Coordinates of C-alpha atoms in Angstrom, one line a residue:
M1 CA 0.0 0.0 0.0
S2 CA 1.3 3.5 -0.9
R3 CA 2.0 6.0 1.8
I4 CA -1.0 8.1 2.9
R5 CA -1.0 11.7 1.7
L6 CA -2.0 13.6 4.9
V7 CA -2.7 17.2 5.5
M8 CA -3.1 18.3 9.1
M9 CA -4.5 21.5 10.4
A10 CA -1.9 23.3 12.6
E11 CA -3.4 26.8 13.1
Q12 CA -2.9 26.6 16.9
L13 CA 0.9 26.8 16.4
R14 CA 0.5 30.2 14.8
R15 CA -0.6 31.6 18.2
P16 CA 1.7 32.7 21.1
A17 CA -0.3 30.6 23.5
S18 CA -1.1 27.4 21.6
G19 CA -2.6 25.6 24.6
G20 CA -3.5 21.9 24.8
I21 CA -4.4 21.7 21.2
G22 CA -1.1 23.1 20.1
T23 CA 0.7 20.6 22.4
Y24 CA -1.4 17.8 20.7
V25 CA -0.4 18.9 17.2
R26 CA 3.3 19.3 18.1
G27 CA 3.4 15.9 19.9
L28 CA 1.5 14.1 17.1
V29 CA 3.9 15.4 14.4
Q30 CA 6.8 14.3 16.5
G31 CA 5.3 10.9 16.9
I32 CA 4.7 10.6 13.1
D33 CA 8.3 11.3 12.6
T34 CA 9.2 8.2 14.6
L35 CA 7.1 5.8 12.3
D36 CA 9.0 3.6 9.9
A37 CA 9.6 5.0 6.4
E38 CA 7.2 2.6 4.6
S39 CA 4.2 3.5 6.7
K40 CA 5.0 7.1 7.6
P41 CA 2.4 9.5 6.0
E42 CA 3.5 12.1 3.5
L43 CA 2.6 15.0 5.8
E44 CA 1.9 18.7 5.1
L45 CA 0.6 21.2 7.6
V46 CA -2.0 24.0 6.9
A47 CA -2.2 27.2 8.8
S48 CA -2.6 31.0 8.2
R49 CA 0.2 33.2 7.0
P50 CA 2.5 34.4 9.7
A51 CA 1.9 38.0 10.7
G52 CA 5.4 39.1 9.7
G53 CA 5.9 36.9 6.5
G54 CA 8.1 33.8 6.9
T55 CA 7.3 30.8 9.0
P56 CA 7.3 31.1 12.8
D57 CA 9.8 29.1 14.7
L58 CA 7.2 26.7 16.2
L59 CA 5.8 25.6 12.9
G60 CA 9.1 25.8 11.0
S61 CA 10.8 23.7 13.6
L62 CA 8.5 20.7 12.9
G63 CA 10.3 20.2 9.6
H64 CA 7.3 19.7 7.4
P65 CA 5.9 21.8 4.5
V66 CA 3.4 24.4 5.6
R67 CA 0.6 25.5 3.3
S68 CA -0.7 29.0 4.0
S69 CA -3.9 30.7 2.8
P70 CA -3.6 33.8 0.6
L71 CA -6.4 35.4 2.5
P72 CA -5.4 38.4 4.8
G73 CA -5.6 37.9 8.5
P74 CA -9.1 39.2 9.4
L75 CA -10.8 37.5 6.5
L76 CA -9.0 34.2 7.2
T77 CA -10.0 34.3 10.8
R78 CA -13.7 34.6 9.8
A79 CA -13.3 31.8 7.3
W80 CA -11.7 29.5 10.0
D81 CA -14.5 30.4 12.4
H82 CA -17.3 29.7 9.8
G83 CA -15.8 26.6 8.4
I84 CA -15.8 27.7 4.8
L85 CA -12.2 27.0 3.9
R86 CA -11.5 24.2 1.5
A87 CA -8.7 21.7 2.1
P88 CA -5.9 21.6 -0.4
R89 CA -6.3 19.1 -3.2
G90 CA -4.2 16.0 -3.7
F91 CA -4.5 14.5 -0.3
D92 CA -6.0 11.2 0.9
V93 CA -6.8 12.3 4.5
V94 CA -7.5 15.7 6.0
H95 CA -7.0 15.7 9.8
A96 CA -8.7 18.4 11.8
T97 CA -6.9 18.7 15.0
S98 CA -9.7 20.6 16.7
L99 CA -13.4 21.5 15.9
S100 CA -12.3 23.9 13.2
T101 CA -12.8 21.8 10.1
L102 CA -11.9 22.3 6.4
Q103 CA -14.2 21.3 3.6
P104 CA -12.5 18.0 2.7
G105 CA -13.5 17.6 -0.9
R106 CA -12.7 14.0 -2.0
A107 CA -10.4 13.4 0.9
Q108 CA -11.5 11.5 4.1
L109 CA -11.9 13.9 7.1
V110 CA -10.7 12.7 10.5
A111 CA -11.5 15.2 13.3
T112 CA -10.1 15.2 16.8
V113 CA -12.6 16.3 19.4
H114 CA -10.8 17.2 22.7
D115 CA -13.9 17.7 24.8
L116 CA -17.5 19.0 24.8
L117 CA -17.1 20.8 28.1
W118 CA -19.2 23.8 26.9
R119 CA -22.2 21.5 27.1
R120 CA -21.3 20.1 30.5
V121 CA -20.4 23.4 32.2
P122 CA -21.9 26.2 30.1
D123 CA -21.2 28.8 32.7
A124 CA -17.5 28.2 32.3
Y125 CA -17.6 29.6 28.8
P126 CA -18.5 33.0 27.4
T127 CA -21.7 33.1 25.4
R128 CA -19.9 33.7 22.1
G129 CA -17.5 30.8 22.8
R130 CA -20.4 28.4 23.5
A131 CA -22.1 29.4 20.3
W132 CA -18.9 29.0 18.2
H133 CA -18.2 25.5 19.7
E134 CA -21.7 24.3 19.1
A135 CA -21.7 25.5 15.5
A136 CA -18.3 24.0 14.9
L137 CA -19.4 20.7 16.4
R138 CA -22.4 20.5 14.1
R139 CA -20.2 21.1 11.1
A140 CA -17.8 18.4 12.2
L141 CA -20.6 15.9 12.7
R142 CA -21.8 16.5 9.2
R143 CA -18.3 16.4 7.6
A144 CA -16.1 14.0 9.4
D145 CA -15.7 10.3 8.5
R146 CA -13.9 9.4 11.7
F147 CA -13.4 11.0 15.1
I148 CA -10.6 10.7 17.6
V149 CA -11.1 11.6 21.3
P150 CA -8.6 11.5 24.2
A151 CA -10.9 9.8 26.7
G152 CA -13.9 7.6 27.1
V153 CA -16.0 10.4 28.7
V154 CA -15.5 12.5 25.5
A155 CA -16.5 9.5 23.4
D156 CA -19.7 9.2 25.4
D157 CA -20.5 13.0 25.0
L158 CA -19.7 12.9 21.3
G159 CA -22.0 9.9 20.8
E160 CA -24.8 11.7 22.7
A161 CA -24.2 14.7 20.3
G162 CA -24.9 12.4 17.3
A163 CA -21.7 10.7 16.2
S164 CA -21.9 7.0 15.5
P165 CA -20.0 5.1 18.2
E166 CA -18.4 3.0 15.4
A167 CA -16.8 6.2 14.1
I168 CA -15.1 7.2 17.4
T169 CA -11.7 6.0 18.5
V170 CA -10.3 6.8 22.0
I171 CA -6.6 7.6 21.9
P172 CA -5.0 9.1 25.0
M173 CA -2.5 11.9 24.4
G174 CA 1.2 11.5 24.9
S175 CA 3.4 13.0 27.6
D176 CA 7.0 13.0 26.1
H177 CA 6.8 16.1 23.9
L178 CA 8.8 18.6 26.1
P179 CA 12.5 19.2 25.6
P180 CA 15.1 18.5 28.3
P181 CA 15.0 20.9 31.3
D182 CA 16.9 24.2 31.0
L183 CA 17.6 24.4 34.7
E184 CA 19.8 27.5 34.4
A185 CA 17.1 29.5 32.5
A186 CA 14.4 28.4 34.9
S187 CA 16.5 29.3 37.9
A188 CA 17.2 32.7 36.5
L189 CA 13.4 33.2 35.8
L190 CA 12.5 32.2 39.4
S191 CA 15.2 34.4 40.8
K192 CA 13.8 37.4 39.0
M193 CA 10.5 36.7 40.6
G194 CA 12.0 36.4 44.0
V195 CA 11.8 32.6 44.2
N196 CA 15.0 31.1 45.5
G197 CA 14.0 27.8 47.1
P198 CA 11.2 25.2 47.1
F199 CA 7.9 26.1 45.4
L200 CA 4.5 24.7 44.5
L201 CA 3.6 24.9 40.8
S202 CA 0.3 25.5 38.9
V203 CA 0.2 25.3 35.1
G204 CA -2.8 26.3 32.9
T205 CA -4.7 29.1 31.3
L206 CA -6.2 31.5 33.9
E207 CA -9.9 31.0 33.4
P208 CA -12.9 29.9 35.6
R209 CA -12.9 26.3 34.5
K210 CA -9.3 25.8 35.7
N211 CA -10.4 26.7 39.2
Q212 CA -7.4 28.9 40.2
A213 CA -9.5 30.8 42.7
R214 CA -10.1 27.8 44.9
L215 CA -6.5 26.7 44.5
I216 CA -5.2 30.1 45.7
E217 CA -7.6 30.0 48.7
A218 CA -6.4 26.5 49.5
Y219 CA -2.8 27.7 49.3
R220 CA -3.6 30.6 51.7
R221 CA -4.9 28.1 54.3
I222 CA -1.7 26.0 54.3
R223 CA 1.0 28.6 53.7
G224 CA 1.6 29.1 57.4
S225 CA 1.8 25.4 58.0
L226 CA 4.6 24.7 55.4
P227 CA 8.2 24.4 56.8
E228 CA 8.8 27.7 55.1
P229 CA 6.3 30.0 53.2
W230 CA 7.0 28.2 49.9
P231 CA 5.5 30.2 47.1
L232 CA 2.8 29.1 44.6
V233 CA 4.2 29.7 41.1
M234 CA 1.5 30.0 38.5
V235 CA 2.4 29.5 34.9
G236 CA 0.1 30.2 32.0
P237 CA -1.6 32.9 29.9
S238 CA -4.6 34.9 30.9
G239 CA -7.9 33.6 29.6
W240 CA -11.3 35.1 30.3
G241 CA -13.3 35.8 33.4
Q242 CA -10.5 35.0 35.9
R243 CA -8.5 37.8 37.4
V244 CA -5.6 36.5 39.4
R245 CA -3.6 39.2 41.3
P246 CA -0.3 38.7 43.0
E247 CA -0.6 38.3 46.7
A248 CA 1.6 37.0 49.5
G249 CA 3.3 33.9 48.2
V250 CA 1.5 33.8 44.8
V251 CA 3.8 34.4 41.9
L252 CA 2.4 34.9 38.4
A253 CA 5.0 33.7 35.9
G254 CA 3.0 34.1 32.7
M255 CA 4.2 32.2 29.7
V256 CA 7.5 30.3 29.8
S257 CA 9.5 28.4 27.1
P258 CA 9.1 24.6 26.8
S259 CA 12.5 24.0 28.2
E260 CA 11.8 26.3 31.1
L261 CA 8.5 24.5 31.8
S262 CA 10.4 21.2 31.8
A263 CA 12.7 22.6 34.4
L264 CA 9.9 24.0 36.6
Y265 CA 8.3 20.6 36.6
A266 CA 11.6 19.0 37.6
M267 CA 12.2 21.6 40.4
A268 CA 8.7 21.8 41.9
R269 CA 7.7 20.2 45.2
L270 CA 4.4 19.4 43.4
L271 CA 2.1 20.3 40.6
A272 CA -1.4 21.4 41.6
Y273 CA -3.9 21.0 38.8
V274 CA -7.5 21.1 40.0
P275 CA -9.9 22.1 37.1
L276 CA -13.6 21.8 37.7
I277 CA -13.8 19.6 34.6
E278 CA -11.4 18.5 31.9
G279 CA -11.4 16.4 28.7
F280 CA -8.0 14.9 29.4
G281 CA -5.5 17.0 31.3
I282 CA -2.0 17.4 29.8
P283 CA 0.0 19.3 32.5
P284 CA -0.2 16.5 35.1
V285 CA 1.3 13.9 32.7
E286 CA 3.9 16.5 31.6
A287 CA 4.8 17.0 35.3
M288 CA 5.0 13.2 35.9
T289 CA 7.5 12.8 33.1
F290 CA 9.9 15.0 35.0
G291 CA 9.2 13.4 38.4
A292 CA 6.9 16.0 40.0
P293 CA 4.2 14.6 42.4
V294 CA 0.8 15.7 41.2
V295 CA -2.3 16.9 43.2
A296 CA -5.2 16.9 40.8
S297 CA -8.9 16.6 40.2
P298 CA -10.1 13.2 38.9
L299 CA -8.8 13.2 35.3
P300 CA -8.6 10.8 32.4
S301 CA -4.9 11.5 32.0
T302 CA -3.7 10.6 35.5
A303 CA -5.4 7.1 35.8
G304 CA -4.9 7.0 39.6
A305 CA -1.3 8.3 39.6
A306 CA -2.1 11.6 41.3
F307 CA -3.3 12.6 44.7
E308 CA -6.9 13.2 43.8
V309 CA -9.0 16.0 45.3
D310 CA -12.6 17.3 45.1
P311 CA -12.1 20.5 43.0
H312 CA -15.2 22.1 44.5
D313 CA -13.9 21.6 48.1
V314 CA -11.2 24.1 49.1
E315 CA -10.4 22.1 52.3
S316 CA -9.8 18.9 50.2
I317 CA -7.4 20.8 48.0
A318 CA -5.6 22.4 51.0
A319 CA -5.2 19.1 52.8
A320 CA -3.7 17.5 49.7
L321 CA -1.3 20.3 49.1
L322 CA 0.1 20.2 52.6
R323 CA 0.4 16.4 52.6
V324 CA 2.2 16.1 49.3
A325 CA 4.4 19.1 49.9
T326 CA 5.7 17.8 53.3
D327 CA 5.3 14.0 53.4
E328 CA 8.4 12.5 51.8
A329 CA 7.0 9.0 51.7
E330 CA 3.8 10.2 49.9
R331 CA 5.9 12.3 47.5
S332 CA 8.0 9.2 46.6
R333 CA 4.9 7.1 46.1
L334 CA 3.4 9.6 43.8
Q335 CA 6.6 10.1 41.9
S336 CA 6.9 6.4 41.2
L337 CA 3.3 6.2 40.1
G338 CA 3.7 9.2 37.9
L339 CA 6.8 8.0 36.1
D340 CA 5.0 4.7 35.4
R341 CA 2.0 6.5 34.1
S342 CA 3.9 8.9 31.9
A343 CA 5.9 6.0 30.4
E344 CA 2.6 4.6 29.1
L345 CA 1.8 7.8 27.1
T346 CA 4.3 8.1 24.3
W347 CA 3.6 10.2 21.1
S348 CA 5.1 7.3 19.1
A349 CA 2.3 5.1 20.3
V350 CA -0.2 7.9 19.7
A351 CA 0.9 8.3 16.1
R352 CA 0.7 4.6 15.4
R353 CA -2.9 4.5 16.6
H354 CA -3.7 7.6 14.5
L355 CA -2.2 5.9 11.5
D356 CA -4.6 3.0 12.1
V357 CA -7.6 5.4 12.0
W358 CA -6.4 7.2 8.9
T359 CA -5.9 3.8 7.2
E360 CA -9.2 2.5 8.3
A361 CA -11.0 5.6 7.0
L362 CA -9.4 5.1 3.6
D363 CA -10.2 1.4 3.6
V364 CA -13.8 2.0 4.3
A365 CA -14.0 4.7 1.6
G366 CA -12.4 2.3 -0.9
R367 CA -14.9 -0.5 -0.1
S368 CA -17.8 2.0 -0.4
S369 CA -16.6 3.2 -3.8
H370 CA -16.4 -0.3 -5.1
G371 CA -19.7 -1.4 -3.5

């Protein structure tokens, strides 16, 4: 069988804060690059033109051709949002890495649906965001031949929304996409913020669903009980509806480089990740890869390898933070569980399972055309 000609949507990597979807695209491409030469797809990426002309480092560093639309920025954004862009011709499979889908033409369309959380917790999304997600979902349900989701709960939600269960494949995400830690750069960053010793870490977009308000309140309650007033370092971009202000012990680091993030995970006493709801949850398994014990809400990604808390209960979060920060036996237990869990989640394995879905979509299409 000839190699699959694959075009993958990579628009998230044009953005300064690419989020979980950007991590997924980057990790999946890295995984594809590990496949054997005979089965590796002929991959091209599609995204908007970079603002300054030329390809940004993040997309260019992936080492695959990038197709860019000739439309100017504002028009292209509207076209993405309304799903009216056509996929390039000459490909067997179009992979939509989020709910933004291209018109696939004669190609098979495989769409990754990361979650349907705007349906589960509508108050955690702005009105415009809910409307966009719902319209994009409806387009994806009409267009896609196959769906990939990161967890069984997302498969259930997608089935309830109208997708055929036979068309849905659950493929957990990988955890081994970050580069080696840049300890020197991370130490310099922490020093600039006045952090020169142990610290607790939080990673995620600052928005209501990520539950930083309860996390900060829990930290306030235990700060005086720590051996020293270890700070809570919060990494991530500002989202919507969540204003987090610096206060005693709370340090807002904003965005950091991938190698700095690796180092922060490796240096932290723990990672606290307590969203109200999540489709998968990438930061905990990133942290586990670098040996950080994790305090987290019940998540598909952690599979029992974190110290689980009730994200609605500040006292539950506070007790877990204090226990994991100070109990060396518990820290060692969680570190061991976390390393085992992260070792199960490789992007090479993720890419192989994606290849199975792309191949199956083409096989079914071929049988249908000859039926």
